[in-house]
C-alpha positions as semicolon CSV with decimal commas, in nm:
position;residue;x (nm);y (nm);z (nm)
1;M;-0,594;-1,796;-1,067
2;D;-0,720;-1,647;-0,742
3;L;-0,451;-1,399;-0,650
4;S;-0,143;-1,218;-0,775
5;I;0,086;-1,063;-0,513
6;T;0,316;-0,783;-0,626
7;I;0,634;-0,699;-0,434
8;I;0,881;-0,426;-0,528
9;N;1,241;-0,473;-0,417
10;Y;1,492;-0,192;-0,386
11;K;1,807;-0,290;-0,200
12;T;1,615;-0,493;0,058
13;V;1,693;-0,843;-0,063
14;E;1,695;-1,015;0,276
15;L;1,375;-0,842;0,381
16;T;1,215;-0,931;0,048
17;K;1,305;-1,297;0,100
18;Q;1,152;-1,276;0,446
19;T;0,833;-1,131;0,301
20;I;0,809;-1,394;0,027
21;N;0,876;-1,673;0,276
22;S;0,606;-1,541;0,507
23;V;0,361;-1,560;0,217
24;I;0,464;-1,916;0,133
25;E;0,431;-2,020;0,498
26;T;0,095;-1,857;0,572
27;V;-0,113;-1,882;0,254
28;H;-0,314;-2,202;0,222
29;S;-0,539;-2,353;-0,045
30;I;-0,520;-2,048;-0,273
31;D;-0,403;-2,056;-0,632
32;Y;-0,163;-1,762;-0,625
33;E;0,152;-1,617;-0,774
34;V;0,413;-1,373;-0,646
35;I;0,552;-1,119;-0,891
36;V;0,866;-0,943;-0,774
37;Y;1,018;-0,645;-0,953
38;D;1,367;-0,533;-0,859
39;N;1,398;-0,159;-0,919
40;N;1,758;-0,161;-1,039
41;S;1,908;-0,222;-0,695
42;N;2,249;-0,301;-0,847
43;D;2,350;-0,482;-0,531
44;G;2,293;-0,839;-0,644
45;S;1,930;-0,843;-0,530
46;Y;1,789;-0,965;-0,860
47;E;2,046;-1,242;-0,893
48;A;2,000;-1,353;-0,531
49;L;1,621;-1,361;-0,556
50;S;1,629;-1,540;-0,889
51;L;1,864;-1,803;-0,746
52;T;1,668;-1,851;-0,423
53;Y;1,332;-1,906;-0,594
54;R;1,444;-2,062;-0,921
55;H;1,259;-2,385;-0,846
56;V;0,939;-2,224;-0,715
57;P;0,704;-2,210;-1,017
58;N;0,460;-1,951;-0,882
59;I;0,727;-1,692;-0,792
60;H;0,843;-1,471;-1,077
61;I;1,138;-1,232;-1,050
62;Y;1,193;-0,940;-1,288
63;K;1,439;-0,653;-1,304
64;N;1,405;-0,293;-1,423
65;S;1,701;-0,123;-1,590
66;V;1,626;0,194;-1,392
67;N;1,457;0,269;-1,061
68;S;1,114;0,343;-1,203
69;G;0,945;0,408;-0,869
70;F;0,686;0,219;-0,668
71;S;0,385;0,300;-0,888
72;K;0,537;0,211;-1,222
73;A;0,697;-0,110;-1,097
74;N;0,369;-0,226;-0,946
75;N;0,190;-0,142;-1,270
76;Q;0,442;-0,355;-1,457
77;A;0,371;-0,642;-1,219
78;I;-0,006;-0,598;-1,249
79;K;0,017;-0,611;-1,628
80;K;0,188;-0,950;-1,598
81;S;-0,054;-1,080;-1,336
82;K;-0,299;-1,366;-1,390
83;G;-0,499;-1,339;-1,068
84;D;-0,859;-1,225;-1,029
85;Y;-0,740;-1,025;-0,727
86;I;-0,425;-0,818;-0,683
87;L;-0,240;-0,767;-0,355
88;L;0,020;-0,493;-0,324
89;L;0,261;-0,605;-0,053
90;N;0,566;-0,417;0,072
91;S;0,905;-0,586;0,072
92;D;0,947;-0,496;0,441
93;T;0,643;-0,680;0,574
94;I;0,583;-1,013;0,742
95;V;0,246;-1,173;0,675
96;K;0,085;-1,344;0,973
97;E;-0,092;-1,680;0,961
98;N;-0,406;-1,687;0,744
99;C;-0,396;-1,310;0,691
100;I;-0,417;-1,329;0,312
101;N;-0,671;-1,614;0,319
102;M;-0,898;-1,417;0,553
103;C;-0,873;-1,097;0,351
104;L;-0,939;-1,271;0,022
105;S;-1,238;-1,455;0,168
106;Y;-1,386;-1,133;0,307
107;I;-1,349;-0,929;-0,011
108;K;-1,502;-1,210;-0,217
109;K;-1,810;-1,210;0,008
110;H;-1,865;-0,834;-0,017
111;R;-1,886;-0,742;-0,381
112;N;-1,894;-0,364;-0,340
113;I;-1,548;-0,351;-0,183
114;G;-1,308;-0,167;-0,408
115;S;-1,003;-0,225;-0,188
116;L;-0,932;-0,389;0,146
117;G;-0,649;-0,348;0,394
118;C;-0,561;-0,535;0,712
119;K;-0,431;-0,424;1,051
120;I;-0,065;-0,328;1,021
121;L;0,157;-0,336;1,328
122;L;0,500;-0,184;1,371
123;Q;0,791;-0,358;1,541
124;T;0,701;-0,171;1,861
125;G;0,359;-0,335;1,860
126;E;0,194;-0,003;1,784
127;L;-0,052;0,042;1,502
128;D;0,084;0,176;1,176
129;H;-0,177;0,452;1,148
130;T;-0,140;0,473;0,772
131;C;-0,338;0,148;0,741
132;K;-0,663;0,341;0,796
133;R;-0,674;0,705;0,691
134;G;-0,898;0,983;0,577
135;F;-0,810;1,176;0,266
136;P;-0,563;1,465;0,313
137;T;-0,821;1,732;0,243
138;P;-0,708;2,087;0,317
139;F;-0,900;2,083;0,647
140;N;-0,777;1,736;0,750
141;S;-0,423;1,837;0,664
142;M;-0,449;2,155;0,870
143;C;-0,579;1,962;1,173
144;Y;-0,300;1,709;1,136
145;F;-0,035;1,981;1,102
146;L;-0,169;2,155;1,414
147;K;-0,182;1,818;1,595
148;L;-0,549;1,864;1,678
149;H;-0,592;1,491;1,622
150;K;-0,376;1,435;1,932
151;L;-0,560;1,691;2,143
152;F;-0,905;1,569;2,035
153;P;-0,856;1,211;1,910
154;K;-1,222;1,114;1,947
155;I;-1,372;1,407;1,760
156;P;-1,425;1,292;1,399
157;S;-1,402;1,637;1,243
158;L;-1,062;1,702;1,404
159;S;-0,912;1,355;1,359
160;G;-1,013;1,317;0,997
161;Y;-0,673;1,223;0,857
162;L;-0,567;0,941;1,092
163;L;-0,927;0,850;1,183
164;S;-0,825;0,805;1,546
165;H;-1,191;0,813;1,647
166;L;-1,237;0,474;1,479
167;S;-1,133;0,168;1,677
168;S;-0,828;-0,007;1,535
169;D;-0,997;-0,338;1,625
170;S;-1,323;-0,283;1,434
171;I;-1,401;-0,336;1,068
172;N;-1,475;0,004;0,919
173;E;-1,515;0,181;0,590
174;V;-1,235;0,437;0,556
175;D;-1,109;0,673;0,288
176;S;-0,765;0,534;0,228
177;L;-0,534;0,240;0,290
178;V;-0,157;0,212;0,259
179;G;0,025;0,049;-0,031
180;A;0,214;-0,179;0,209
181;F;-0,096;-0,404;0,195
182;M;-0,375;-0,331;-0,050
183;L;-0,603;-0,603;-0,184
184;L;-0,840;-0,531;-0,470
185;P;-1,023;-0,707;-0,753
186;K;-0,854;-0,679;-1,090
187;S;-1,194;-0,579;-1,228
188;I;-1,170;-0,260;-1,019
189;I;-0,828;-0,185;-1,167
190;N;-0,970;-0,238;-1,514
191;E;-1,241;0,015;-1,431
192;V;-1,050;0,292;-1,251
193;G;-0,707;0,242;-1,406
194;L;-0,362;0,152;-1,279
195;L;-0,159;0,343;-1,020
196;D;-0,077;0,699;-1,123
197;E;0,289;0,693;-1,226
198;D;0,333;1,064;-1,152
199;Y;0,388;0,944;-0,793
200;F;0,739;0,800;-0,748
201;M;0,687;0,683;-0,392
202;Y;0,412;0,784;-0,147
203;G;0,069;0,916;-0,238
204;E;-0,013;0,664;-0,509
205;D;-0,213;0,454;-0,261
206;I;-0,421;0,754;-0,147
207;D;-0,480;0,856;-0,507
208;W;-0,592;0,503;-0,601
209;C;-0,834;0,489;-0,308
210;Y;-0,971;0,831;-0,402
211;R;-1,045;0,714;-0,755
212;I;-1,195;0,386;-0,630
213;K;-1,430;0,568;-0,391
214;K;-1,521;0,817;-0,662
215;A;-1,626;0,522;-0,877
216;G;-1,873;0,420;-0,604
217;Y;-1,687;0,143;-0,422
218;S;-1,602;0,112;-0,054
219;I;-1,256;0,104;0,104
220;I;-1,249;-0,137;0,396
221;Y;-1,016;-0,161;0,693
222;Y;-1,024;-0,526;0,806
223;P;-0,832;-0,566;1,136
224;E;-0,911;-0,934;1,188
225;A;-0,607;-1,005;0,971
226;E;-0,261;-0,867;1,052
227;I;0,085;-0,809;0,912
228;L;0,403;-0,672;1,065
229;H;0,559;-0,369;0,893
230;L;0,934;-0,317;0,931
231;K;0,873;0,033;0,814
232;G;1,097;0,245;0,594
233;Q;1,379;-0,003;0,537
234;S;1,428;0,081;0,169
235;S;1,436;0,456;0,230
236;K;1,591;0,501;0,577
237;K;1,934;0,586;0,434
238;K;1,791;0,856;0,210
239;R;1,599;1,075;0,452
240;F;1,609;1,389;0,236
241;K;1,482;1,193;-0,065
242;T;1,204;1,045;0,148
243;I;1,088;1,384;0,278
244;Y;1,109;1,535;-0,070
245;E;0,904;1,257;-0,231
246;F;0,639;1,266;0,043
247;N;0,584;1,639;0,005
248;R;0,597;1,612;-0,371
249;A;0,329;1,340;-0,356
250;M;0,100;1,553;-0,142
251;L;0,136;1,841;-0,387
252;I;0,051;1,613;-0,680
253;F;-0,256;1,486;-0,494
254;Y;-0,369;1,837;-0,403
255;N;-0,327;1,969;-0,757
256;K;-0,506;1,669;-0,902
257;H;-0,804;1,649;-0,670
258;Y;-0,845;1,968;-0,465
259;R;-0,689;2,271;-0,632
260;K;-1,001;2,367;-0,826
261;K;-1,221;2,361;-0,516
262;S;-0,986;2,463;-0,231
263;N;-0,760;2,744;-0,118
264;V;-0,393;2,647;-0,117
265;L;-0,341;2,853;0,201
266;V;-0,517;2,589;0,409
267;T;-0,312;2,290;0,290
C-alpha cells in the first residue's frame, strides 16, 4: 500500500467528515487507507463516523477509552498502518485537489527527505506560519517573544522561528513542519521512532522533525500543494487548556534538546 493517512477526532465529527471527504474527492490513483482514532469524544462521534463510512473499505474508525492525546493516538494509528508512507492530517483541514498526490510524488523522487509539508492556508487566506518553522532555540524564541521577526522579517538571524525571510511560495528546506499535515516514509519512523508521547498536544511535530534532522534527513516545505486549515476547532472552547499544553510542550522540548547546552534565562 502506498499511503496511510491518520486523523485524530476529538469532538469535531462534522469537521472530520469534511476532512475525510476532501481526501476521498482529491486523491487519485493511490492505494491508500484512512485510519481515524476518536479520542473518547463521548458525543457520538465514533458512532457517527462508523455509520457514515461503514461501507468504505479503506476507511477504518477506532475509539480510545480515554483522551490519550494527539501523539499517542497517532502512534496507535501508525502501528495499525499498512502504507509505505504516513500522512498525519488534522481533523480540521480540507485537502485541495491533487495535494496528496503531488506531495507523495515529490517525496518519492527525493529519497533524502525525512518529512514533507505543504502550504497551509487559514480561512482568511493568510498563510498558517506554523507550516514552515525554525526550531524554538533559546535565541529564536527570544526574537519571537520580542517580535523582532516583525520588525526585521527579512533578516534570517532575527526571523529564525517563523522563517519569514523564506518565500511562502518557494520550495525550501526548513527545520520544522506542523502536525496538521506531515508526510513521511514509514522507514524514517522505523529509524527515528514514533511521536514522543510526553507531548499531549503541541510540540510533538517539532520534536519529530528535530529527531529526523538529527538523523541526517531533510525537512521540506513544498508549497506547490495546499490545504485549508480551519485552525483550533477542537481546542477553541478550552483556551486555558490550550495555553497550558502549548507552554508545557515548549518546556518538554527545551528540557529534552537544549537544557544541557543553553541558559534557561534566554528561553
